[in-house]
Coordinates of C-alpha atoms (C1' of nucleotides) in Angstrom, one line a residue:
Chain Z
X1 CA -9.1 -19.4 19.3
X2 CA -6.4 -16.8 19.8
X3 CA -7.6 -14.3 17.3
X4 CA -5.5 -11.4 18.2
X5 CA -2.1 -10.8 16.9
X6 CA -0.1 -10.6 20.0
X7 CA 2.1 -8.0 18.6
X8 CA 5.6 -9.3 18.7
X9 CA 7.1 -8.0 21.9
X10 CA 10.7 -7.5 20.8
X11 CA 11.0 -10.9 22.3
X12 CA 13.5 -11.4 24.9
X13 CA 15.8 -14.4 25.1
X14 CA 13.7 -16.8 23.1
X15 CA 13.6 -14.7 19.9
X16 CA 15.3 -16.8 17.3
X17 CA 15.3 -15.1 13.9
X18 CA 13.3 -17.0 11.2
X19 CA 16.3 -17.1 8.9
X20 CA 18.3 -18.8 11.6
X21 CA 15.5 -21.4 12.3
X22 CA 15.5 -22.2 8.6
X23 CA 19.2 -23.0 8.8
X24 CA 19.2 -25.1 11.9
X25 CA 18.1 -28.3 10.0
X26 CA 21.1 -27.8 7.7
X27 CA 23.5 -27.6 10.6
X28 CA 21.8 -30.6 12.2
X29 CA 22.2 -32.6 9.0
X30 CA 25.9 -31.7 8.8
X31 CA 26.4 -32.5 12.5
X32 CA 24.7 -35.9 12.1
X33 CA 27.1 -36.8 9.4
X34 CA 30.0 -35.9 11.6
X35 CA 28.5 -37.8 14.5
X36 CA 28.2 -40.9 12.4
X37 CA 31.8 -40.6 11.6
X38 CA 32.6 -40.2 15.3
X39 CA 34.1 -36.8 14.9
X40 CA 34.2 -35.4 18.4
X41 CA 34.5 -31.7 17.8
X42 CA 34.2 -29.3 14.9
X43 CA 35.1 -25.6 14.3
X44 CA 32.7 -23.1 13.0
X45 CA 34.7 -23.0 9.8
X46 CA 34.5 -26.7 9.2
X47 CA 30.8 -27.0 10.1
X48 CA 29.9 -24.0 8.0
X49 CA 31.6 -25.5 5.0
X50 CA 29.7 -28.8 5.5
X51 CA 26.5 -26.9 5.8
X52 CA 27.2 -24.6 2.8
X53 CA 27.1 -21.3 4.7
X54 CA 29.8 -19.0 5.9
X55 CA 31.2 -19.3 9.3
X56 CA 30.3 -15.8 10.6
X57 CA 26.7 -16.6 9.9
X58 CA 26.9 -19.9 11.6
X59 CA 28.4 -18.5 14.7
X60 CA 25.8 -15.7 14.8
X61 CA 23.1 -18.3 14.4
X62 CA 24.4 -20.4 17.3
X63 CA 24.7 -17.3 19.4
X64 CA 21.0 -17.1 19.4
X65 CA 20.7 -20.6 20.9
X66 CA 23.3 -19.9 23.6
X67 CA 27.0 -20.4 24.1
X68 CA 27.5 -24.0 23.2
X69 CA 31.1 -23.8 21.9
X70 CA 34.5 -23.6 23.5
X71 CA 36.8 -20.8 22.5
X72 CA 40.0 -22.0 20.9
X73 CA 38.5 -25.4 20.4
X74 CA 35.2 -25.5 18.6
X75 CA 31.9 -27.3 19.2
X76 CA 31.2 -30.6 20.7
X77 CA 29.4 -32.5 18.0
X78 CA 27.1 -34.7 20.2
X79 CA 26.2 -31.8 22.4
X80 CA 25.3 -29.6 19.6
X81 CA 23.2 -32.3 17.9
X82 CA 21.3 -32.5 21.1
X83 CA 20.9 -28.8 21.6
X84 CA 19.7 -28.2 18.0
X85 CA 17.4 -31.2 18.1
X86 CA 15.8 -29.9 21.2
X87 CA 15.5 -26.4 19.9
X88 CA 13.8 -27.7 16.8
X89 CA 11.5 -29.9 18.8
X90 CA 12.8 -33.1 17.5
X91 CA 13.3 -34.8 20.8
X92 CA 9.6 -35.7 20.7
X93 CA 8.1 -37.3 17.7
X94 CA 5.6 -35.8 15.5
X95 CA 2.8 -37.8 13.9
X96 CA 2.1 -36.5 10.4
X97 CA -0.7 -37.2 8.0
X98 CA -0.4 -37.1 4.2
X99 CA -3.5 -36.2 2.3
X100 CA -3.7 -37.0 -1.3
X101 CA -2.0 -40.3 -2.2
X102 CA -1.2 -39.7 -5.9
X103 CA 2.3 -40.0 -7.3
X104 CA 3.7 -37.3 -5.1
X105 CA 1.9 -38.4 -1.9
X106 CA 3.1 -41.9 -2.4
X107 CA 6.6 -40.7 -3.1
X108 CA 6.7 -38.7 0.1
X109 CA 5.3 -41.7 2.1
X110 CA 8.1 -43.7 0.8
X111 CA 10.7 -41.1 1.5
X112 CA 13.1 -42.3 4.0
X113 CA 14.0 -38.9 5.4
X114 CA 10.6 -38.7 6.9
X115 CA 11.0 -41.2 9.7
X116 CA 14.7 -40.6 10.2
X117 CA 14.2 -37.5 12.2
X118 CA 11.3 -37.3 14.6
X119 CA 8.5 -37.6 12.1
X120 CA 6.2 -40.5 11.8
X121 CA 3.6 -41.0 9.1
X122 CA 0.5 -41.6 11.2
X123 CA -1.9 -42.0 8.3
X124 CA -2.3 -41.7 4.5
X125 CA -5.6 -40.3 3.4
X126 CA -7.2 -40.1 0.0
X127 CA -10.6 -39.1 -1.3
X128 CA -10.7 -41.9 -3.9
X129 CA -12.7 -44.9 -2.5
X130 CA -10.7 -47.2 -4.7
X131 CA -7.5 -46.2 -2.9
X132 CA -8.9 -47.1 0.5
X133 CA -7.2 -50.1 2.0
X134 CA -4.4 -50.2 -0.5
X135 CA -0.9 -50.4 1.1
X136 CA 1.5 -47.6 0.3
X137 CA 4.9 -47.7 1.9
X138 CA 3.5 -50.3 4.2
X139 CA 0.7 -48.2 5.4
X140 CA -3.0 -48.7 4.6
X141 CA -4.6 -45.7 2.8
X142 CA -7.7 -44.5 4.6
X143 CA -10.6 -42.7 3.1
X144 CA -11.0 -39.0 3.7
X145 CA -14.4 -39.4 5.3
X146 CA -12.5 -40.3 8.5
X147 CA -10.1 -37.5 8.4
X148 CA -11.3 -35.7 11.5
X149 CA -11.2 -38.9 13.6
X150 CA -7.8 -39.9 12.3
X151 CA -6.4 -36.5 13.3
X152 CA -7.8 -36.5 16.7
X153 CA -7.2 -40.2 17.5
X154 CA -3.5 -39.8 16.6
X155 CA -3.0 -36.3 18.0
X156 CA -1.8 -35.1 14.7
X157 CA -0.7 -31.4 14.5
X158 CA 1.2 -31.5 11.2
X159 CA -0.5 -32.2 7.9
X160 CA 1.0 -32.6 4.4
X161 CA -1.2 -31.7 1.4
X162 CA -0.5 -33.4 -1.9
X163 CA -3.9 -33.2 -3.4
X164 CA -4.8 -31.6 -6.7
X165 CA -5.0 -27.8 -6.3
X166 CA -8.7 -27.7 -6.7
X167 CA -9.4 -29.4 -3.4
X168 CA -6.4 -28.2 -1.4
X169 CA -8.2 -25.4 0.3
X170 CA -11.1 -27.7 1.4
X171 CA -8.7 -30.2 2.7
X172 CA -6.8 -27.5 4.5
X173 CA -10.0 -26.2 6.1
X174 CA -10.8 -29.7 7.4
X175 CA -7.4 -30.3 8.7
X176 CA -7.4 -27.0 10.6
X177 CA -10.9 -27.6 11.9
X178 CA -9.7 -31.0 13.2
X179 CA -6.8 -29.5 15.1
X180 CA -3.9 -29.4 12.7
X181 CA -1.8 -26.2 13.2
X182 CA 1.0 -26.7 10.8
X183 CA 0.7 -27.5 7.1
X184 CA 3.1 -28.4 4.4
X185 CA 1.5 -27.6 1.1
X186 CA 2.7 -29.2 -2.1
X187 CA -0.4 -28.1 -4.1
X188 CA 0.2 -25.1 -6.3
X189 CA -2.4 -22.9 -4.5
X190 CA -2.3 -20.2 -1.9
X191 CA -3.9 -21.5 1.2
X192 CA -5.9 -19.3 3.5
X193 CA -5.6 -20.2 7.2
X194 CA -6.6 -18.6 10.5
X195 CA -4.0 -17.0 12.8
X196 CA -1.9 -19.4 14.6
X197 CA -1.7 -21.9 11.8
X198 CA 1.6 -22.1 9.9
X199 CA 1.8 -22.9 6.3
X200 CA 4.9 -23.7 4.3
X201 CA 4.7 -24.4 0.7
X202 CA 6.8 -26.4 -1.7
X203 CA 6.2 -25.7 -5.4
X204 CA 8.3 -27.2 -8.1
X205 CA 7.0 -24.9 -10.7
X206 CA 7.9 -21.8 -8.8
X207 CA 11.5 -23.1 -8.2
X208 CA 11.9 -23.8 -11.9
X209 CA 10.6 -20.3 -12.8
X210 CA 13.1 -18.7 -10.5
X211 CA 15.9 -20.8 -12.1
X212 CA 14.6 -19.8 -15.6
X213 CA 14.9 -16.1 -14.6
X214 CA 18.5 -16.5 -13.7
X215 CA 19.2 -18.6 -16.8
X216 CA 17.8 -16.0 -19.0
X217 CA 19.9 -13.4 -17.3
X218 CA 23.0 -15.4 -17.8
X219 CA 22.2 -15.8 -21.5
X220 CA 21.6 -12.1 -21.8
X221 CA 24.9 -11.2 -20.2
X222 CA 26.8 -13.6 -22.3
X223 CA 25.3 -12.0 -25.4
X224 CA 26.2 -8.6 -24.1
X225 CA 29.7 -9.7 -23.5
X226 CA 30.0 -10.9 -27.0
X227 CA 28.7 -7.6 -28.3
X228 CA 31.3 -5.8 -26.3
X229 CA 34.0 -8.1 -27.7
X230 CA 33.6 -6.9 -31.2
X231 CA 33.0 -3.2 -31.9
X232 CA 34.2 -1.3 -28.9
X233 CA 32.8 2.1 -29.6
X234 CA 34.5 5.3 -28.6
X235 CA 32.5 5.6 -25.4
X236 CA 34.2 4.1 -22.4
X237 CA 33.2 0.8 -20.8
X238 CA 30.9 2.7 -18.4
X239 CA 31.4 0.1 -15.6
X240 CA 28.3 -1.6 -16.8
X241 CA 28.6 -5.1 -15.6
X242 CA 31.6 -6.5 -13.8
X243 CA 34.9 -7.0 -15.5
X244 CA 35.7 -9.5 -18.2
X245 CA 36.8 -12.2 -15.8
X246 CA 33.5 -12.1 -14.0
X247 CA 31.0 -14.8 -13.7
X248 CA 30.5 -16.7 -16.9
X249 CA 31.1 -20.3 -15.9
X250 CA 34.4 -21.6 -16.8
X251 CA 32.7 -24.7 -18.2
X252 CA 32.3 -24.2 -21.9
X253 CA 30.8 -27.2 -23.5
X254 CA 33.1 -28.6 -26.1
Chain Y
X1 CA 20.9 -19.7 -3.8
X2 CA 24.1 -20.6 -5.5
X3 CA 27.1 -21.5 -3.5
X4 CA 29.3 -19.4 -5.6
X5 CA 29.6 -15.7 -5.1
X6 CA 28.2 -14.2 -8.2
X7 CA 29.6 -10.8 -7.6
X8 CA 26.4 -8.9 -7.9
X9 CA 27.5 -5.6 -9.6
X10 CA 24.8 -3.3 -8.4
X11 CA 23.3 -3.8 -11.8
X12 CA 21.6 -0.8 -13.4
X13 CA 18.1 -1.1 -14.6
X14 CA 18.0 -4.8 -14.6
X15 CA 18.5 -5.2 -10.8
X16 CA 15.4 -6.9 -9.7
X17 CA 15.6 -8.0 -6.0
X18 CA 15.8 -11.7 -5.4
X19 CA 12.8 -11.6 -3.1
X20 CA 10.8 -10.0 -5.9
X21 CA 11.9 -12.6 -8.4
X22 CA 10.7 -15.3 -6.0
X23 CA 7.3 -13.8 -5.9
X24 CA 6.8 -13.2 -9.6
X25 CA 5.7 -16.8 -10.2
X26 CA 3.1 -16.4 -7.5
X27 CA 1.7 -13.3 -9.2
X28 CA 1.8 -15.1 -12.5
X29 CA -0.2 -18.0 -11.2
X30 CA -2.8 -15.7 -9.8
X31 CA -3.0 -13.7 -13.0
X32 CA -3.3 -16.9 -15.1
X33 CA -6.3 -17.8 -13.0
X34 CA -7.9 -14.4 -13.7
X35 CA -7.1 -14.7 -17.3
X36 CA -8.8 -18.0 -17.6
X37 CA -11.9 -16.5 -16.1
X38 CA -11.6 -13.7 -18.6
X39 CA -11.1 -11.0 -16.0
X40 CA -9.8 -8.0 -17.9
X41 CA -8.2 -5.8 -15.2
X42 CA -7.3 -6.2 -11.6
X43 CA -6.3 -3.9 -8.8
X44 CA -3.2 -4.3 -6.7
X45 CA -5.4 -5.1 -3.8
X46 CA -7.3 -7.9 -5.5
X47 CA -4.3 -9.4 -7.1
X48 CA -2.3 -9.3 -3.8
X49 CA -5.1 -11.1 -2.1
X50 CA -5.1 -13.8 -4.7
X51 CA -1.4 -14.2 -4.5
X52 CA -1.3 -14.1 -0.7
X53 CA 0.8 -11.0 -0.2
X54 CA 0.0 -7.5 0.8
X55 CA -0.7 -4.9 -1.8
X56 CA 2.1 -2.5 -1.0
X57 CA 4.6 -5.3 -1.5
X58 CA 3.0 -6.2 -4.8
X59 CA 3.1 -2.7 -6.1
X60 CA 6.7 -2.3 -5.1
X61 CA 7.6 -5.5 -6.8
X62 CA 5.9 -4.4 -10.0
X63 CA 7.6 -1.1 -9.8
X64 CA 10.9 -2.9 -10.4
X65 CA 9.6 -4.3 -13.7
X66 CA 8.3 -1.0 -14.9
X67 CA 5.0 1.0 -14.9
X68 CA 2.6 -1.5 -16.2
X69 CA -0.5 -0.3 -14.4
X70 CA -3.0 2.5 -14.9
X71 CA -3.7 4.8 -12.0
X72 CA -7.2 4.8 -10.9
X73 CA -7.9 1.6 -12.8
X74 CA -5.5 -1.2 -12.1
X75 CA -3.5 -3.7 -14.2
X76 CA -4.5 -5.2 -17.5
X77 CA -4.4 -8.9 -16.8
X78 CA -3.2 -10.1 -20.2
X79 CA -0.6 -7.5 -20.5
X80 CA 0.8 -8.3 -17.1
X81 CA 0.8 -12.0 -17.8
X82 CA 2.9 -11.3 -20.8
X83 CA 5.3 -8.9 -19.1
X84 CA 5.9 -11.2 -16.1
X85 CA 6.3 -14.3 -18.4
X86 CA 8.9 -12.4 -20.4
X87 CA 10.7 -11.2 -17.3
X88 CA 10.9 -14.8 -16.0
X89 CA 12.1 -16.1 -19.3
X90 CA 9.0 -18.2 -19.9
X91 CA 8.4 -17.0 -23.4
X92 CA 11.0 -19.5 -24.5
X93 CA 10.8 -23.1 -23.4
X94 CA 13.3 -24.8 -21.3
X95 CA 14.2 -28.4 -21.8
X96 CA 14.8 -30.0 -18.4
X97 CA 16.3 -33.4 -17.5
X98 CA 15.4 -35.3 -14.4
X99 CA 18.1 -37.5 -13.0
X100 CA 17.1 -40.3 -10.6
X101 CA 13.8 -41.9 -11.5
X102 CA 12.7 -43.4 -8.2
X103 CA 9.4 -42.6 -6.6
X104 CA 10.1 -38.9 -6.4
X105 CA 11.6 -38.6 -9.9
X106 CA 8.7 -40.4 -11.4
X107 CA 6.2 -38.3 -9.5
X108 CA 7.9 -35.1 -10.8
X109 CA 7.9 -36.5 -14.3
X110 CA 4.1 -37.0 -14.0
X111 CA 3.6 -33.6 -12.5
X112 CA 1.4 -31.6 -14.7
X113 CA 2.7 -28.2 -13.6
X114 CA 5.9 -29.0 -15.4
X115 CA 4.8 -28.7 -19.0
X116 CA 2.2 -26.1 -18.2
X117 CA 4.6 -23.2 -18.3
X118 CA 7.6 -23.2 -20.5
X119 CA 9.2 -26.3 -19.2
X120 CA 9.6 -29.5 -21.1
X121 CA 10.9 -32.8 -19.8
X122 CA 13.6 -33.5 -22.3
X123 CA 14.8 -36.7 -20.7
X124 CA 14.6 -39.0 -17.7
X125 CA 17.9 -40.5 -16.6
X126 CA 18.7 -43.2 -14.2
X127 CA 21.8 -45.2 -13.2
X128 CA 19.9 -48.5 -12.9
X129 CA 20.2 -50.5 -16.1
X130 CA 17.0 -52.2 -15.3
X131 CA 15.2 -48.8 -15.6
X132 CA 16.5 -48.0 -19.0
X133 CA 13.9 -48.2 -21.7
X134 CA 11.0 -48.2 -19.2
X135 CA 8.3 -45.6 -19.9
X136 CA 7.6 -43.1 -17.2
X137 CA 5.0 -40.4 -17.9
X138 CA 5.2 -41.4 -21.5
X139 CA 9.0 -40.9 -21.7
X140 CA 11.6 -43.6 -22.0
X141 CA 14.1 -43.6 -19.2
X142 CA 17.7 -43.5 -20.5
X143 CA 20.8 -44.8 -18.8
X144 CA 23.1 -42.3 -17.2
X145 CA 26.0 -43.4 -19.3
X146 CA 24.6 -41.1 -22.0
X147 CA 24.1 -38.2 -19.7
X148 CA 26.6 -35.8 -21.4
X149 CA 25.3 -36.5 -24.8
X150 CA 21.6 -36.1 -23.8
X151 CA 22.4 -32.7 -22.2
X152 CA 24.3 -31.4 -25.2
X153 CA 22.0 -32.9 -27.9
X154 CA 19.0 -31.3 -26.2
X155 CA 20.6 -28.0 -25.2
X156 CA 19.6 -28.6 -21.6
X157 CA 20.6 -25.9 -19.1
X158 CA 18.3 -26.9 -16.2
X159 CA 18.7 -30.2 -14.4
X160 CA 16.6 -31.7 -11.6
X161 CA 18.3 -34.1 -9.2
X162 CA 16.2 -36.7 -7.5
X163 CA 18.8 -39.3 -6.8
X164 CA 19.8 -40.7 -3.4
X165 CA 22.0 -38.3 -1.5
X166 CA 25.1 -40.4 -1.8
X167 CA 25.4 -39.8 -5.6
X168 CA 23.9 -36.3 -5.9
X169 CA 27.3 -34.5 -5.9
X170 CA 28.7 -36.8 -8.7
X171 CA 25.5 -36.3 -10.7
X172 CA 25.7 -32.6 -10.2
X173 CA 29.4 -32.5 -11.3
X174 CA 28.5 -34.4 -14.5
X175 CA 25.6 -32.2 -15.2
X176 CA 27.6 -29.0 -14.7
X177 CA 30.5 -30.4 -16.8
X178 CA 28.1 -31.1 -19.6
X179 CA 26.8 -27.6 -19.6
X180 CA 23.9 -27.4 -17.1
X181 CA 24.0 -24.1 -15.3
X182 CA 20.8 -24.4 -13.1
X183 CA 20.1 -27.2 -10.8
X184 CA 17.0 -28.0 -8.7
X185 CA 18.1 -30.4 -6.0
X186 CA 15.7 -32.7 -4.2
X187 CA 18.5 -34.8 -2.6
X188 CA 19.2 -33.9 1.0
X189 CA 22.8 -32.8 0.4
X190 CA 24.6 -29.6 0.1
X191 CA 25.9 -29.4 -3.5
X192 CA 29.1 -27.6 -4.4
X193 CA 29.1 -25.9 -7.7
X194 CA 31.4 -23.5 -9.5
X195 CA 30.6 -19.8 -9.9
X196 CA 27.9 -19.1 -12.3
X197 CA 25.8 -22.1 -11.6
X198 CA 22.6 -21.7 -9.6
X199 CA 21.3 -24.3 -7.2
X200 CA 18.0 -24.3 -5.6
X201 CA 17.0 -27.0 -3.1
X202 CA 13.8 -28.5 -2.0
X203 CA 14.0 -30.6 1.1
X204 CA 10.9 -32.1 2.7
X205 CA 12.8 -32.9 5.9
X206 CA 13.9 -29.3 6.4
X207 CA 10.4 -27.9 5.9
X208 CA 9.0 -30.3 8.4
X209 CA 11.7 -29.4 11.0
X210 CA 10.9 -25.7 10.6
X211 CA 7.2 -26.5 11.2
X212 CA 8.1 -28.6 14.2
X213 CA 10.0 -25.7 15.7
X214 CA 7.0 -23.5 15.5
X215 CA 4.7 -26.3 16.7
X216 CA 6.8 -26.7 19.7
X217 CA 6.7 -23.1 20.4
X218 CA 3.0 -23.0 20.2
X219 CA 2.7 -25.9 22.6
X220 CA 5.1 -24.1 25.0
X221 CA 3.0 -21.0 24.9
X222 CA -0.2 -22.9 25.5
X223 CA 1.4 -24.5 28.5
X224 CA 2.6 -21.2 29.8
X225 CA -0.9 -19.8 29.4
X226 CA -2.3 -22.7 31.3
X227 CA 0.3 -22.3 34.0
X228 CA -0.8 -18.8 34.4
X229 CA -4.4 -19.8 34.7
X230 CA -3.9 -22.4 37.4
X231 CA -1.8 -21.7 40.5
X232 CA 1.6 -23.0 39.8
X233 CA 3.2 -25.5 42.2
X234 CA 6.0 -24.1 44.2
X235 CA 8.7 -25.9 42.3
X236 CA 8.2 -26.5 38.7
X237 CA 10.3 -28.3 36.3
X238 CA 11.6 -25.4 34.3
X239 CA 12.7 -27.5 31.4
X240 CA 10.8 -25.3 29.0
X241 CA 11.8 -21.8 29.8
X242 CA 9.4 -20.3 27.4
X243 CA 9.1 -16.5 27.4
X244 CA 6.1 -15.2 29.3
X245 CA 4.1 -14.0 26.4
X246 CA 5.4 -13.7 22.9
X247 CA 3.5 -14.7 19.9
X248 CA 3.5 -17.0 16.9
X249 CA 5.1 -15.1 14.1
X250 CA 3.3 -15.2 10.8
X251 CA 5.8 -17.5 9.2
X252 CA 4.5 -17.5 5.8
X253 CA 2.0 -15.1 4.4
X254 CA -0.9 -17.3 3.8
Chain F
dA1 C1' -12.5 9.4 -6.6
dG2 C1' -9.6 5.8 -7.0
dA3 C1' -5.6 3.4 -7.8
dT4 C1' -0.7 3.4 -9.0
dG5 C1' 4.2 4.3 -8.2
dT6 C1' 7.7 5.6 -5.0
dG7 C1' 10.7 8.1 -1.5
dA8 C1' 11.3 7.7 3.3
dA9 C1' 11.1 5.0 7.5
dT10 C1' 11.5 0.8 9.6
dA11 C1' 12.6 -4.0 10.2
dC12 C1' 15.3 -7.8 9.2
dG13 C1' 19.5 -10.3 7.8
dT14 C1' 24.4 -10.7 6.8
dT15 C1' 29.1 -9.6 7.3
dC16 C1' 33.0 -7.4 9.6
dA17 C1' 36.3 -7.2 12.9
dC18 C1' 37.9 -7.8 17.2
dA19 C1' 37.5 -8.5 22.4
dG20 C1' 37.5 -12.3 25.3
dC21 C1' 38.4 -16.8 26.6
dC22 C1' 40.7 -21.4 26.2
Chain C
dG1 C1' 47.8 -19.2 18.8
dG2 C1' 43.3 -20.3 17.8
dC3 C1' 38.4 -20.0 17.8
dT4 C1' 34.1 -18.4 19.8
dG5 C1' 30.7 -14.9 20.7
dT6 C1' 29.0 -10.4 19.6
dG7 C1' 28.5 -5.2 19.0
dA8 C1' 28.7 -2.3 15.1
dA9 C1' 28.4 -1.5 10.1
dC10 C1' 26.3 -2.6 6.2
dG11 C1' 23.0 -4.3 2.9
dT12 C1' 18.4 -6.1 1.7
dA13 C1' 13.4 -6.4 2.3
dT14 C1' 9.0 -4.7 3.9
dT15 C1' 5.9 -1.3 5.1
dC16 C1' 4.1 3.4 5.4
dA17 C1' 2.0 7.2 3.5
dC18 C1' 1.3 10.3 0.0
dA19 C1' 2.2 12.7 -4.5
dT20 C1' 0.7 11.7 -8.9
dC21 C1' -1.9 10.5 -12.6
dT22 C1' -6.4 8.8 -15.1

DNA sequence: AGATGTGAATACGTTCACAGCC
DNA sequence: GGCTGTGAACGTATTCACATCT
């Protein structure tokens, strides 16, 4: 196993920034929409709006892939779809296993967006013997005893973990030992993996907590604004927060 | 991040970097684990390991909150739990609505991590009349006709969207008009919201595509390595012009 | 001694603004 | 004229390394 960190060599032409990679799927989705509506070309401005980013960022992102646009015209939709798909590795298809077929695992198995784009659910795996053989999303659940064989028989390199947190690390270890090198973790645990294995995590609870932080801050600002509104002490406004017309949402519930 | 420009005013003492905010829930989870095991104090090194980050980053993060540690000793676990909870706004509890009770919505409703920390499912809402009245996770599903009333009666400011993509924007608009200012979006769509409303998105498909990108790159490197090992044929199909060396970036701290 | 807290250095990401091409 | 592609400027995040305190 490649143990050494190969010390990123200020990579030459193939060094696409991580932030850009994370946005490519967004562009691809927007482009797919345009493609379905048979739109032939699109400007950076239009595409950026559809993807929810600004156009300078989009152009910079595309510049890492190459020069796929035409000045004065824009981008050819089909061509870009192909180029981005290729860059993301979606021209081949990726067999995926989901481990842990509870509510969430089942929901993911049923999720349409899975198959739509290069991914195929190769197997559903659960530790509960009572689950084995049951059909979920048209696929028979298999017992986790056979995990290693399933992985290697299907050439799976991407695993999705939707188990309870207590067993996520064990499952992860087995997946990695069996040859999986990319893991999408829905269990609220930090997974330890060897070098060369990528882990991405999705955590509902974390997302909500981040939202709560901002909610609280909004509430605080509102309160501060109200405080300012009444007394107005001799001291000047001290440029504290932004002006009165700032950011409190225009939507005031009746 | 929100689509709107929230005019960040270089806020004085309350300016906690976004990247730090995103890690606070991670620290909190690690600390909660220690707390349950009655560990009284923890060093930045230990806590960082448990949270899957490095210790310098953790200390820097905490320095934005204040000086809650003791030099030569470490951090008091209970005290830190409290401080971070307060900072994140988890000392109050947040009523949340989930709109779209399909597989995923139901899975989230059943998700334990929801209630565990400051969040309470105030209502489940679905547009299908056949769903209305059904119990999911012990809560009766309500029809979306009453959305506005549900929001205002319960003082809901956080909404979770698990509808099909086609209706996500409409649902979002109604939530916002009814007073919701934070949205967690599971639908694969870009949501447009007014200033002052935060949107965070969770998208399975995007995460998989990011993993596929890195998978592909690993495969390319392996191939390149093999090519080096074996004498290459005179003319090779140079479809994959992978850089000579390069390395797999540590995408996510694991 | 041992660990925190933090300026300074570095790396990464975004935005600006305009040259270059259609 | 219009739009891309990109160096340069700016801003944010991470890491280093050490002064500071118990």
